[in-house]
Amino acid sequence: MEEQQSPFQAAVKPGLTIGLVSLAITFIAYFINSSLLASGWFGLVALAIFFVLIIYFGKQYRTELGGFMSFGTAFNFSFITMVISGLISTLGSILLFQVIDPSLPQVLADESFNTTIEMMEKFGASADSLPPEQLEEIKKSTMDGFTIGGQLKGFGISLIVYAIIALILGAILKKRDKSLDY
């Protein structure tokens, strides 16, 4: 009889796969038009692909377990998968922003800043009404997100988001054996 994998063991291959898919999508967007990386819809599409792949691999793992999986196992599988894929994605982004194209962070920061200003204007605030110091602070904080430290900090914050998403995915992927009910 084949021994069942723990959630950690089962999550390694999907985590690597999703991380590499995420990296491939990022690099494809970069080669098509680097400003895509700063667009909101790009992030939403990437998140949707992320969800679909985790659910797909989670259902495969549940089948491997005999068709049933507890919430805790589903949560652990989802969370570990996201941590591994997020680590790969973060390392790939650091490589892209610091080695491949060191000028890209400035381009994306400018694009993000302009998007922020446009969003403020849609809500009735004018960029002219803000003090120049505050505008500079917004620019600086946007640029800081693309530094190595900023990306590592972003990964740390992502761990909290991954835990919340894993709770949702755990609820989706769990399936209890009703034949055990009395």
mmCIF file with all atom_site columns, C-alpha atoms in Angstrom:
data_model
loop_
_atom_site.group_PDB
_atom_site.id
_atom_site.type_symbol
_atom_site.label_atom_id
_atom_site.label_alt_id
_atom_site.label_comp_id
_atom_site.label_asym_id
_atom_site.label_entity_id
_atom_site.label_seq_id
_atom_site.pdbx_PDB_ins_code
_atom_site.Cartn_x
_atom_site.Cartn_y
_atom_site.Cartn_z
_atom_site.occupancy
_atom_site.B_iso_or_equiv
_atom_site.pdbx_formal_charge
_atom_site.auth_seq_id
_atom_site.auth_comp_id
_atom_site.auth_asym_id
_atom_site.auth_atom_id
_atom_site.pdbx_PDB_model_num
ATOM 1   C CA . MET A 1 1   ? 0.000   0.000  0.000   1.00 0.00 ? 1   MET A CA 1
ATOM 2   C CA . GLU A 1 2   ? 1.302   3.436  -0.935  1.00 0.00 ? 2   GLU A CA 1
ATOM 3   C CA . GLU A 1 3   ? 1.922   5.845  1.917   1.00 0.00 ? 3   GLU A CA 1
ATOM 4   C CA . GLN A 1 4   ? -0.068  9.089  1.816   1.00 0.00 ? 4   GLN A CA 1
ATOM 5   C CA . GLN A 1 5   ? 1.804   12.360 1.606   1.00 0.00 ? 5   GLN A CA 1
ATOM 6   C CA . SER A 1 6   ? 1.539   14.952 4.328   1.00 0.00 ? 6   SER A CA 1
ATOM 7   C CA . PRO A 1 7   ? 0.045   18.316 3.309   1.00 0.00 ? 7   PRO A CA 1
ATOM 8   C CA . PHE A 1 8   ? 3.575   19.769 3.296   1.00 0.00 ? 8   PHE A CA 1
ATOM 9   C CA . GLN A 1 9   ? 4.950   17.066 0.992   1.00 0.00 ? 9   GLN A CA 1
ATOM 10  C CA . ALA A 1 10  ? 1.912   17.302 -1.281  1.00 0.00 ? 10  ALA A CA 1
ATOM 11  C CA . ALA A 1 11  ? 2.152   21.115 -1.481  1.00 0.00 ? 11  ALA A CA 1
ATOM 12  C CA . VAL A 1 12  ? 5.771   21.294 -2.665  1.00 0.00 ? 12  VAL A CA 1
ATOM 13  C CA . LYS A 1 13  ? 5.186   20.324 -6.305  1.00 0.00 ? 13  LYS A CA 1
ATOM 14  C CA . PRO A 1 14  ? 2.043   22.490 -6.760  1.00 0.00 ? 14  PRO A CA 1
ATOM 15  C CA . GLY A 1 15  ? 3.804   25.383 -4.997  1.00 0.00 ? 15  GLY A CA 1
ATOM 16  C CA . LEU A 1 16  ? 6.747   25.137 -7.380  1.00 0.00 ? 16  LEU A CA 1
ATOM 17  C CA . THR A 1 17  ? 4.416   24.828 -10.364 1.00 0.00 ? 17  THR A CA 1
ATOM 18  C CA . ILE A 1 18  ? 2.247   27.811 -9.396  1.00 0.00 ? 18  ILE A CA 1
ATOM 19  C CA . GLY A 1 19  ? 5.338   29.868 -8.539  1.00 0.00 ? 19  GLY A CA 1
ATOM 20  C CA . LEU A 1 20  ? 6.871   29.158 -11.943 1.00 0.00 ? 20  LEU A CA 1
ATOM 21  C CA . VAL A 1 21  ? 3.554   29.889 -13.713 1.00 0.00 ? 21  VAL A CA 1
ATOM 22  C CA . SER A 1 22  ? 3.336   33.183 -11.808 1.00 0.00 ? 22  SER A CA 1
ATOM 23  C CA . LEU A 1 23  ? 6.892   34.008 -12.770 1.00 0.00 ? 23  LEU A CA 1
ATOM 24  C CA . ALA A 1 24  ? 6.224   33.129 -16.412 1.00 0.00 ? 24  ALA A CA 1
ATOM 25  C CA . ILE A 1 25  ? 3.136   35.375 -16.467 1.00 0.00 ? 25  ILE A CA 1
ATOM 26  C CA . THR A 1 26  ? 5.157   38.218 -14.921 1.00 0.00 ? 26  THR A CA 1
ATOM 27  C CA . PHE A 1 27  ? 7.970   37.889 -17.457 1.00 0.00 ? 27  PHE A CA 1
ATOM 28  C CA . ILE A 1 28  ? 5.539   37.578 -20.388 1.00 0.00 ? 28  ILE A CA 1
ATOM 29  C CA . ALA A 1 29  ? 3.791   40.771 -19.247 1.00 0.00 ? 29  ALA A CA 1
ATOM 30  C CA . TYR A 1 30  ? 7.197   42.437 -18.858 1.00 0.00 ? 30  TYR A CA 1
ATOM 31  C CA . PHE A 1 31  ? 8.221   41.496 -22.406 1.00 0.00 ? 31  PHE A CA 1
ATOM 32  C CA . ILE A 1 32  ? 4.863   42.545 -23.896 1.00 0.00 ? 32  ILE A CA 1
ATOM 33  C CA . ASN A 1 33  ? 4.649   45.883 -22.089 1.00 0.00 ? 33  ASN A CA 1
ATOM 34  C CA . SER A 1 34  ? 6.301   46.486 -18.733 1.00 0.00 ? 34  SER A CA 1
ATOM 35  C CA . SER A 1 35  ? 3.580   48.926 -17.644 1.00 0.00 ? 35  SER A CA 1
ATOM 36  C CA . LEU A 1 36  ? 1.184   45.943 -17.496 1.00 0.00 ? 36  LEU A CA 1
ATOM 37  C CA . LEU A 1 37  ? 2.923   44.980 -14.248 1.00 0.00 ? 37  LEU A CA 1
ATOM 38  C CA . ALA A 1 38  ? 1.523   48.120 -12.602 1.00 0.00 ? 38  ALA A CA 1
ATOM 39  C CA . SER A 1 39  ? -2.053  47.654 -13.830 1.00 0.00 ? 39  SER A CA 1
ATOM 40  C CA . GLY A 1 40  ? -4.780  46.499 -11.494 1.00 0.00 ? 40  GLY A CA 1
ATOM 41  C CA . TRP A 1 41  ? -6.388  44.088 -13.933 1.00 0.00 ? 41  TRP A CA 1
ATOM 42  C CA . PHE A 1 42  ? -3.073  42.225 -14.349 1.00 0.00 ? 42  PHE A CA 1
ATOM 43  C CA . GLY A 1 43  ? -3.029  41.570 -10.609 1.00 0.00 ? 43  GLY A CA 1
ATOM 44  C CA . LEU A 1 44  ? -6.649  40.375 -10.667 1.00 0.00 ? 44  LEU A CA 1
ATOM 45  C CA . VAL A 1 45  ? -6.004  37.983 -13.567 1.00 0.00 ? 45  VAL A CA 1
ATOM 46  C CA . ALA A 1 46  ? -2.917  36.618 -11.802 1.00 0.00 ? 46  ALA A CA 1
ATOM 47  C CA . LEU A 1 47  ? -4.931  36.157 -8.585  1.00 0.00 ? 47  LEU A CA 1
ATOM 48  C CA . ALA A 1 48  ? -7.695  34.301 -10.452 1.00 0.00 ? 48  ALA A CA 1
ATOM 49  C CA . ILE A 1 49  ? -5.145  31.958 -12.049 1.00 0.00 ? 49  ILE A CA 1
ATOM 50  C CA . PHE A 1 50  ? -3.596  31.482 -8.602  1.00 0.00 ? 50  PHE A CA 1
ATOM 51  C CA . PHE A 1 51  ? -6.982  30.479 -7.096  1.00 0.00 ? 51  PHE A CA 1
ATOM 52  C CA . VAL A 1 52  ? -7.891  28.133 -9.948  1.00 0.00 ? 52  VAL A CA 1
ATOM 53  C CA . LEU A 1 53  ? -4.550  26.313 -9.811  1.00 0.00 ? 53  LEU A CA 1
ATOM 54  C CA . ILE A 1 54  ? -4.631  25.861 -6.041  1.00 0.00 ? 54  ILE A CA 1
ATOM 55  C CA . ILE A 1 55  ? -8.175  24.485 -6.204  1.00 0.00 ? 55  ILE A CA 1
ATOM 56  C CA . TYR A 1 56  ? -7.157  22.159 -9.056  1.00 0.00 ? 56  TYR A CA 1
ATOM 57  C CA . PHE A 1 57  ? -4.115  20.818 -7.174  1.00 0.00 ? 57  PHE A CA 1
ATOM 58  C CA . GLY A 1 58  ? -6.108  20.672 -3.920  1.00 0.00 ? 58  GLY A CA 1
ATOM 59  C CA . LYS A 1 59  ? -8.782  18.504 -5.538  1.00 0.00 ? 59  LYS A CA 1
ATOM 60  C CA . GLN A 1 60  ? -6.051  16.232 -6.893  1.00 0.00 ? 60  GLN A CA 1
ATOM 61  C CA . TYR A 1 61  ? -4.599  15.892 -3.394  1.00 0.00 ? 61  TYR A CA 1
ATOM 62  C CA . ARG A 1 62  ? -8.056  15.227 -1.927  1.00 0.00 ? 62  ARG A CA 1
ATOM 63  C CA . THR A 1 63  ? -8.563  12.449 -4.490  1.00 0.00 ? 63  THR A CA 1
ATOM 64  C CA . GLU A 1 64  ? -5.162  11.048 -3.539  1.00 0.00 ? 64  GLU A CA 1
ATOM 65  C CA . LEU A 1 65  ? -6.349  10.957 0.081   1.00 0.00 ? 65  LEU A CA 1
ATOM 66  C CA . GLY A 1 66  ? -9.385  8.880  -0.849  1.00 0.00 ? 66  GLY A CA 1
ATOM 67  C CA . GLY A 1 67  ? -11.816 11.643 -1.768  1.00 0.00 ? 67  GLY A CA 1
ATOM 68  C CA . PHE A 1 68  ? -12.027 13.225 1.672   1.00 0.00 ? 68  PHE A CA 1
ATOM 69  C CA . MET A 1 69  ? -9.977  15.930 3.347   1.00 0.00 ? 69  MET A CA 1
ATOM 70  C CA . SER A 1 70  ? -10.367 17.741 6.647   1.00 0.00 ? 70  SER A CA 1
ATOM 71  C CA . PHE A 1 71  ? -10.417 21.519 6.855   1.00 0.00 ? 71  PHE A CA 1
ATOM 72  C CA . GLY A 1 72  ? -7.046  21.521 8.643   1.00 0.00 ? 72  GLY A CA 1
ATOM 73  C CA . THR A 1 73  ? -5.389  19.420 5.956   1.00 0.00 ? 73  THR A CA 1
ATOM 74  C CA . ALA A 1 74  ? -6.908  21.578 3.198   1.00 0.00 ? 74  ALA A CA 1
ATOM 75  C CA . PHE A 1 75  ? -5.776  24.754 4.984   1.00 0.00 ? 75  PHE A CA 1
ATOM 76  C CA . ASN A 1 76  ? -2.225  23.448 5.464   1.00 0.00 ? 76  ASN A CA 1
ATOM 77  C CA . PHE A 1 77  ? -1.994  22.294 1.850   1.00 0.00 ? 77  PHE A CA 1
ATOM 78  C CA . SER A 1 78  ? -3.273  25.645 0.521   1.00 0.00 ? 78  SER A CA 1
ATOM 79  C CA . PHE A 1 79  ? -1.107  27.777 2.800   1.00 0.00 ? 79  PHE A CA 1
ATOM 80  C CA . ILE A 1 80  ? 2.117   25.868 2.137   1.00 0.00 ? 80  ILE A CA 1
ATOM 81  C CA . THR A 1 81  ? 1.429   25.908 -1.610  1.00 0.00 ? 81  THR A CA 1
ATOM 82  C CA . MET A 1 82  ? 0.983   29.689 -1.527  1.00 0.00 ? 82  MET A CA 1
ATOM 83  C CA . VAL A 1 83  ? 4.080   30.267 0.616   1.00 0.00 ? 83  VAL A CA 1
ATOM 84  C CA . ILE A 1 84  ? 6.263   28.247 -1.783  1.00 0.00 ? 84  ILE A CA 1
ATOM 85  C CA . SER A 1 85  ? 4.807   29.911 -4.883  1.00 0.00 ? 85  SER A CA 1
ATOM 86  C CA . GLY A 1 86  ? 5.021   33.351 -3.260  1.00 0.00 ? 86  GLY A CA 1
ATOM 87  C CA . LEU A 1 87  ? 8.671   32.790 -2.376  1.00 0.00 ? 87  LEU A CA 1
ATOM 88  C CA . ILE A 1 88  ? 9.483   31.822 -5.970  1.00 0.00 ? 88  ILE A CA 1
ATOM 89  C CA . SER A 1 89  ? 7.536   34.795 -7.298  1.00 0.00 ? 89  SER A CA 1
ATOM 90  C CA . THR A 1 90  ? 9.283   37.192 -4.901  1.00 0.00 ? 90  THR A CA 1
ATOM 91  C CA . LEU A 1 91  ? 12.725  35.874 -5.815  1.00 0.00 ? 91  LEU A CA 1
ATOM 92  C CA . GLY A 1 92  ? 11.840  36.202 -9.512  1.00 0.00 ? 92  GLY A CA 1
ATOM 93  C CA . SER A 1 93  ? 10.650  39.778 -8.991  1.00 0.00 ? 93  SER A CA 1
ATOM 94  C CA . ILE A 1 94  ? 13.848  40.671 -7.155  1.00 0.00 ? 94  ILE A CA 1
ATOM 95  C CA . LEU A 1 95  ? 15.792  39.203 -10.064 1.00 0.00 ? 95  LEU A CA 1
ATOM 96  C CA . LEU A 1 96  ? 13.708  41.192 -12.568 1.00 0.00 ? 96  LEU A CA 1
ATOM 97  C CA . PHE A 1 97  ? 13.854  44.510 -10.695 1.00 0.00 ? 97  PHE A CA 1
ATOM 98  C CA . GLN A 1 98  ? 17.445  44.379 -9.447  1.00 0.00 ? 98  GLN A CA 1
ATOM 99  C CA . VAL A 1 99  ? 19.368  42.419 -12.109 1.00 0.00 ? 99  VAL A CA 1
ATOM 100 C CA . ILE A 1 100 ? 17.512  42.166 -15.420 1.00 0.00 ? 100 ILE A CA 1
ATOM 101 C CA . ASP A 1 101 ? 16.053  45.676 -15.589 1.00 0.00 ? 101 ASP A CA 1
ATOM 102 C CA . PRO A 1 102 ? 17.125  47.974 -12.729 1.00 0.00 ? 102 PRO A CA 1
ATOM 103 C CA . SER A 1 103 ? 15.303  50.901 -14.375 1.00 0.00 ? 103 SER A CA 1
ATOM 104 C CA . LEU A 1 104 ? 11.955  49.068 -14.252 1.00 0.00 ? 104 LEU A CA 1
ATOM 105 C CA . PRO A 1 105 ? 11.130  49.965 -10.619 1.00 0.00 ? 105 PRO A CA 1
ATOM 106 C CA . GLN A 1 106 ? 11.209  53.673 -11.481 1.00 0.00 ? 106 GLN A CA 1
ATOM 107 C CA . VAL A 1 107 ? 8.922   53.133 -14.494 1.00 0.00 ? 107 VAL A CA 1
ATOM 108 C CA . LEU A 1 108 ? 6.456   51.085 -12.431 1.00 0.00 ? 108 LEU A CA 1
ATOM 109 C CA . ALA A 1 109 ? 6.613   53.506 -9.495  1.00 0.00 ? 109 ALA A CA 1
ATOM 110 C CA . ASP A 1 110 ? 5.803   56.408 -11.819 1.00 0.00 ? 110 ASP A CA 1
ATOM 111 C CA . GLU A 1 111 ? 2.964   54.407 -13.389 1.00 0.00 ? 111 GLU A CA 1
ATOM 112 C CA . SER A 1 112 ? 1.581   53.478 -9.947  1.00 0.00 ? 112 SER A CA 1
ATOM 113 C CA . PHE A 1 113 ? 1.894   57.075 -8.731  1.00 0.00 ? 113 PHE A CA 1
ATOM 114 C CA . ASN A 1 114 ? -0.016  58.356 -11.762 1.00 0.00 ? 114 ASN A CA 1
ATOM 115 C CA . THR A 1 115 ? -2.706  55.713 -11.210 1.00 0.00 ? 115 THR A CA 1
ATOM 116 C CA . THR A 1 116 ? -2.981  56.778 -7.559  1.00 0.00 ? 116 THR A CA 1
ATOM 117 C CA . ILE A 1 117 ? -3.366  60.439 -8.553  1.00 0.00 ? 117 ILE A CA 1
ATOM 118 C CA . GLU A 1 118 ? -6.033  59.537 -11.161 1.00 0.00 ? 118 GLU A CA 1
ATOM 119 C CA . MET A 1 119 ? -7.901  57.503 -8.552  1.00 0.00 ? 119 MET A CA 1
ATOM 120 C CA . MET A 1 120 ? -7.787  60.405 -6.092  1.00 0.00 ? 120 MET A CA 1
ATOM 121 C CA . GLU A 1 121 ? -9.199  62.733 -8.749  1.00 0.00 ? 121 GLU A CA 1
ATOM 122 C CA . LYS A 1 122 ? -12.034 60.281 -9.487  1.00 0.00 ? 122 LYS A CA 1
ATOM 123 C CA . PHE A 1 123 ? -12.994 60.520 -5.817  1.00 0.00 ? 123 PHE A CA 1
ATOM 124 C CA . GLY A 1 124 ? -12.961 64.304 -5.936  1.00 0.00 ? 124 GLY A CA 1
ATOM 125 C CA . ALA A 1 125 ? -9.529  65.036 -4.455  1.00 0.00 ? 125 ALA A CA 1
ATOM 126 C CA . SER A 1 126 ? -7.117  67.080 -6.507  1.00 0.00 ? 126 SER A CA 1
ATOM 127 C CA . ALA A 1 127 ? -3.389  66.424 -6.569  1.00 0.00 ? 127 ALA A CA 1
ATOM 128 C CA . ASP A 1 128 ? -2.945  70.195 -6.399  1.00 0.00 ? 128 ASP A CA 1
ATOM 129 C CA . SER A 1 129 ? -4.725  70.267 -3.037  1.00 0.00 ? 129 SER A CA 1
ATOM 130 C CA . LEU A 1 130 ? -2.069  68.016 -1.464  1.00 0.00 ? 130 LEU A CA 1
ATOM 131 C CA . PRO A 1 131 ? 1.102   69.541 -0.056  1.00 0.00 ? 131 PRO A CA 1
ATOM 132 C CA . PRO A 1 132 ? 4.208   68.797 -2.168  1.00 0.00 ? 132 PRO A CA 1
ATOM 133 C CA . GLU A 1 133 ? 5.729   66.931 0.801   1.00 0.00 ? 133 GLU A CA 1
ATOM 134 C CA . GLN A 1 134 ? 2.805   64.518 0.855   1.00 0.00 ? 134 GLN A CA 1
ATOM 135 C CA . LEU A 1 135 ? 3.083   63.909 -2.894  1.00 0.00 ? 135 LEU A CA 1
ATOM 136 C CA . GLU A 1 136 ? 6.807   63.206 -2.468  1.00 0.00 ? 136 GLU A CA 1
ATOM 137 C CA . GLU A 1 137 ? 6.019   60.794 0.376   1.00 0.00 ? 137 GLU A CA 1
ATOM 138 C CA . ILE A 1 138 ? 3.554   58.912 -1.860  1.00 0.00 ? 138 ILE A CA 1
ATOM 139 C CA . LYS A 1 139 ? 6.199   58.716 -4.600  1.00 0.00 ? 139 LYS A CA 1
ATOM 140 C CA . LYS A 1 140 ? 8.868   57.544 -2.149  1.00 0.00 ? 140 LYS A CA 1
ATOM 141 C CA . SER A 1 141 ? 6.675   54.863 -0.573  1.00 0.00 ? 141 SER A CA 1
ATOM 142 C CA . THR A 1 142 ? 5.695   53.603 -4.026  1.00 0.00 ? 142 THR A CA 1
ATOM 143 C CA . MET A 1 143 ? 9.354   53.383 -5.061  1.00 0.00 ? 143 MET A CA 1
ATOM 144 C CA . ASP A 1 144 ? 10.317  51.697 -1.766  1.00 0.00 ? 144 ASP A CA 1
ATOM 145 C CA . GLY A 1 145 ? 8.010   48.793 -2.616  1.00 0.00 ? 145 GLY A CA 1
ATOM 146 C CA . PHE A 1 146 ? 10.314  47.840 -5.484  1.00 0.00 ? 146 PHE A CA 1
ATOM 147 C CA . THR A 1 147 ? 13.523  47.659 -3.441  1.00 0.00 ? 147 THR A CA 1
ATOM 148 C CA . ILE A 1 148 ? 14.772  44.307 -2.137  1.00 0.00 ? 148 ILE A CA 1
ATOM 149 C CA . GLY A 1 149 ? 13.721  45.278 1.384   1.00 0.00 ? 149 GLY A CA 1
ATOM 150 C CA . GLY A 1 150 ? 10.341  46.459 0.146   1.00 0.00 ? 150 GLY A CA 1
ATOM 151 C CA . GLN A 1 151 ? 9.736   43.236 -1.733  1.00 0.00 ? 151 GLN A CA 1
ATOM 152 C CA . LEU A 1 152 ? 10.730  41.120 1.273   1.00 0.00 ? 152 LEU A CA 1
ATOM 153 C CA . LYS A 1 153 ? 8.450   43.248 3.466   1.00 0.00 ? 153 LYS A CA 1
ATOM 154 C CA . GLY A 1 154 ? 5.701   42.746 0.885   1.00 0.00 ? 154 GLY A CA 1
ATOM 155 C CA . PHE A 1 155 ? 6.249   38.983 1.058   1.00 0.00 ? 155 PHE A CA 1
ATOM 156 C CA . GLY A 1 156 ? 5.952   39.144 4.848   1.00 0.00 ? 156 GLY A CA 1
ATOM 157 C CA . ILE A 1 157 ? 2.635   40.984 4.545   1.00 0.00 ? 157 ILE A CA 1
ATOM 158 C CA . SER A 1 158 ? 1.592   38.481 1.888   1.00 0.00 ? 158 SER A CA 1
ATOM 159 C CA . LEU A 1 159 ? 1.939   35.679 4.446   1.00 0.00 ? 159 LEU A CA 1
ATOM 160 C CA . ILE A 1 160 ? -1.000  37.175 6.344   1.00 0.00 ? 160 ILE A CA 1
ATOM 161 C CA . VAL A 1 161 ? -3.010  37.441 3.118   1.00 0.00 ? 161 VAL A CA 1
ATOM 162 C CA . TYR A 1 162 ? -2.040  33.856 2.217   1.00 0.00 ? 162 TYR A CA 1
ATOM 163 C CA . ALA A 1 163 ? -3.367  32.657 5.578   1.00 0.00 ? 163 ALA A CA 1
ATOM 164 C CA . ILE A 1 164 ? -6.718  34.367 4.953   1.00 0.00 ? 164 ILE A CA 1
ATOM 165 C CA . ILE A 1 165 ? -6.931  32.977 1.416   1.00 0.00 ? 165 ILE A CA 1
ATOM 166 C CA . ALA A 1 166 ? -5.951  29.526 2.736   1.00 0.00 ? 166 ALA A CA 1
ATOM 167 C CA . LEU A 1 167 ? -8.889  29.691 5.156   1.00 0.00 ? 167 LEU A CA 1
ATOM 168 C CA . ILE A 1 168 ? -11.226 30.307 2.227   1.00 0.00 ? 168 ILE A CA 1
ATOM 169 C CA . LEU A 1 169 ? -9.596  27.597 0.108   1.00 0.00 ? 169 LEU A CA 1
ATOM 170 C CA . GLY A 1 170 ? -9.635  25.195 3.054   1.00 0.00 ? 170 GLY A CA 1
ATOM 171 C CA . ALA A 1 171 ? -13.396 25.655 3.295   1.00 0.00 ? 171 ALA A CA 1
ATOM 172 C CA . ILE A 1 172 ? -13.748 25.076 -0.459  1.00 0.00 ? 172 ILE A CA 1
ATOM 173 C CA . LEU A 1 173 ? -11.494 21.999 -0.599  1.00 0.00 ? 173 LEU A CA 1
ATOM 174 C CA . LYS A 1 174 ? -12.590 20.194 2.570   1.00 0.00 ? 174 LYS A CA 1
ATOM 175 C CA . LYS A 1 175 ? -14.893 17.249 2.212   1.00 0.00 ? 175 LYS A CA 1
ATOM 176 C CA . ARG A 1 176 ? -15.876 15.003 5.064   1.00 0.00 ? 176 ARG A CA 1
ATOM 177 C CA . ASP A 1 177 ? -16.843 11.369 4.877   1.00 0.00 ? 177 ASP A CA 1
ATOM 178 C CA . LYS A 1 178 ? -20.561 11.372 5.715   1.00 0.00 ? 178 LYS A CA 1
ATOM 179 C CA . SER A 1 179 ? -20.568 7.574  6.023   1.00 0.00 ? 179 SER A CA 1
ATOM 180 C CA . LEU A 1 180 ? -18.752 8.000  9.334   1.00 0.00 ? 180 LEU A CA 1
ATOM 181 C CA . ASP A 1 181 ? -21.696 9.959  10.778  1.00 0.00 ? 181 ASP A CA 1
ATOM 182 C CA . TYR A 1 182 ? -23.894 7.953  13.173  1.00 0.00 ? 182 TYR A CA 1
#
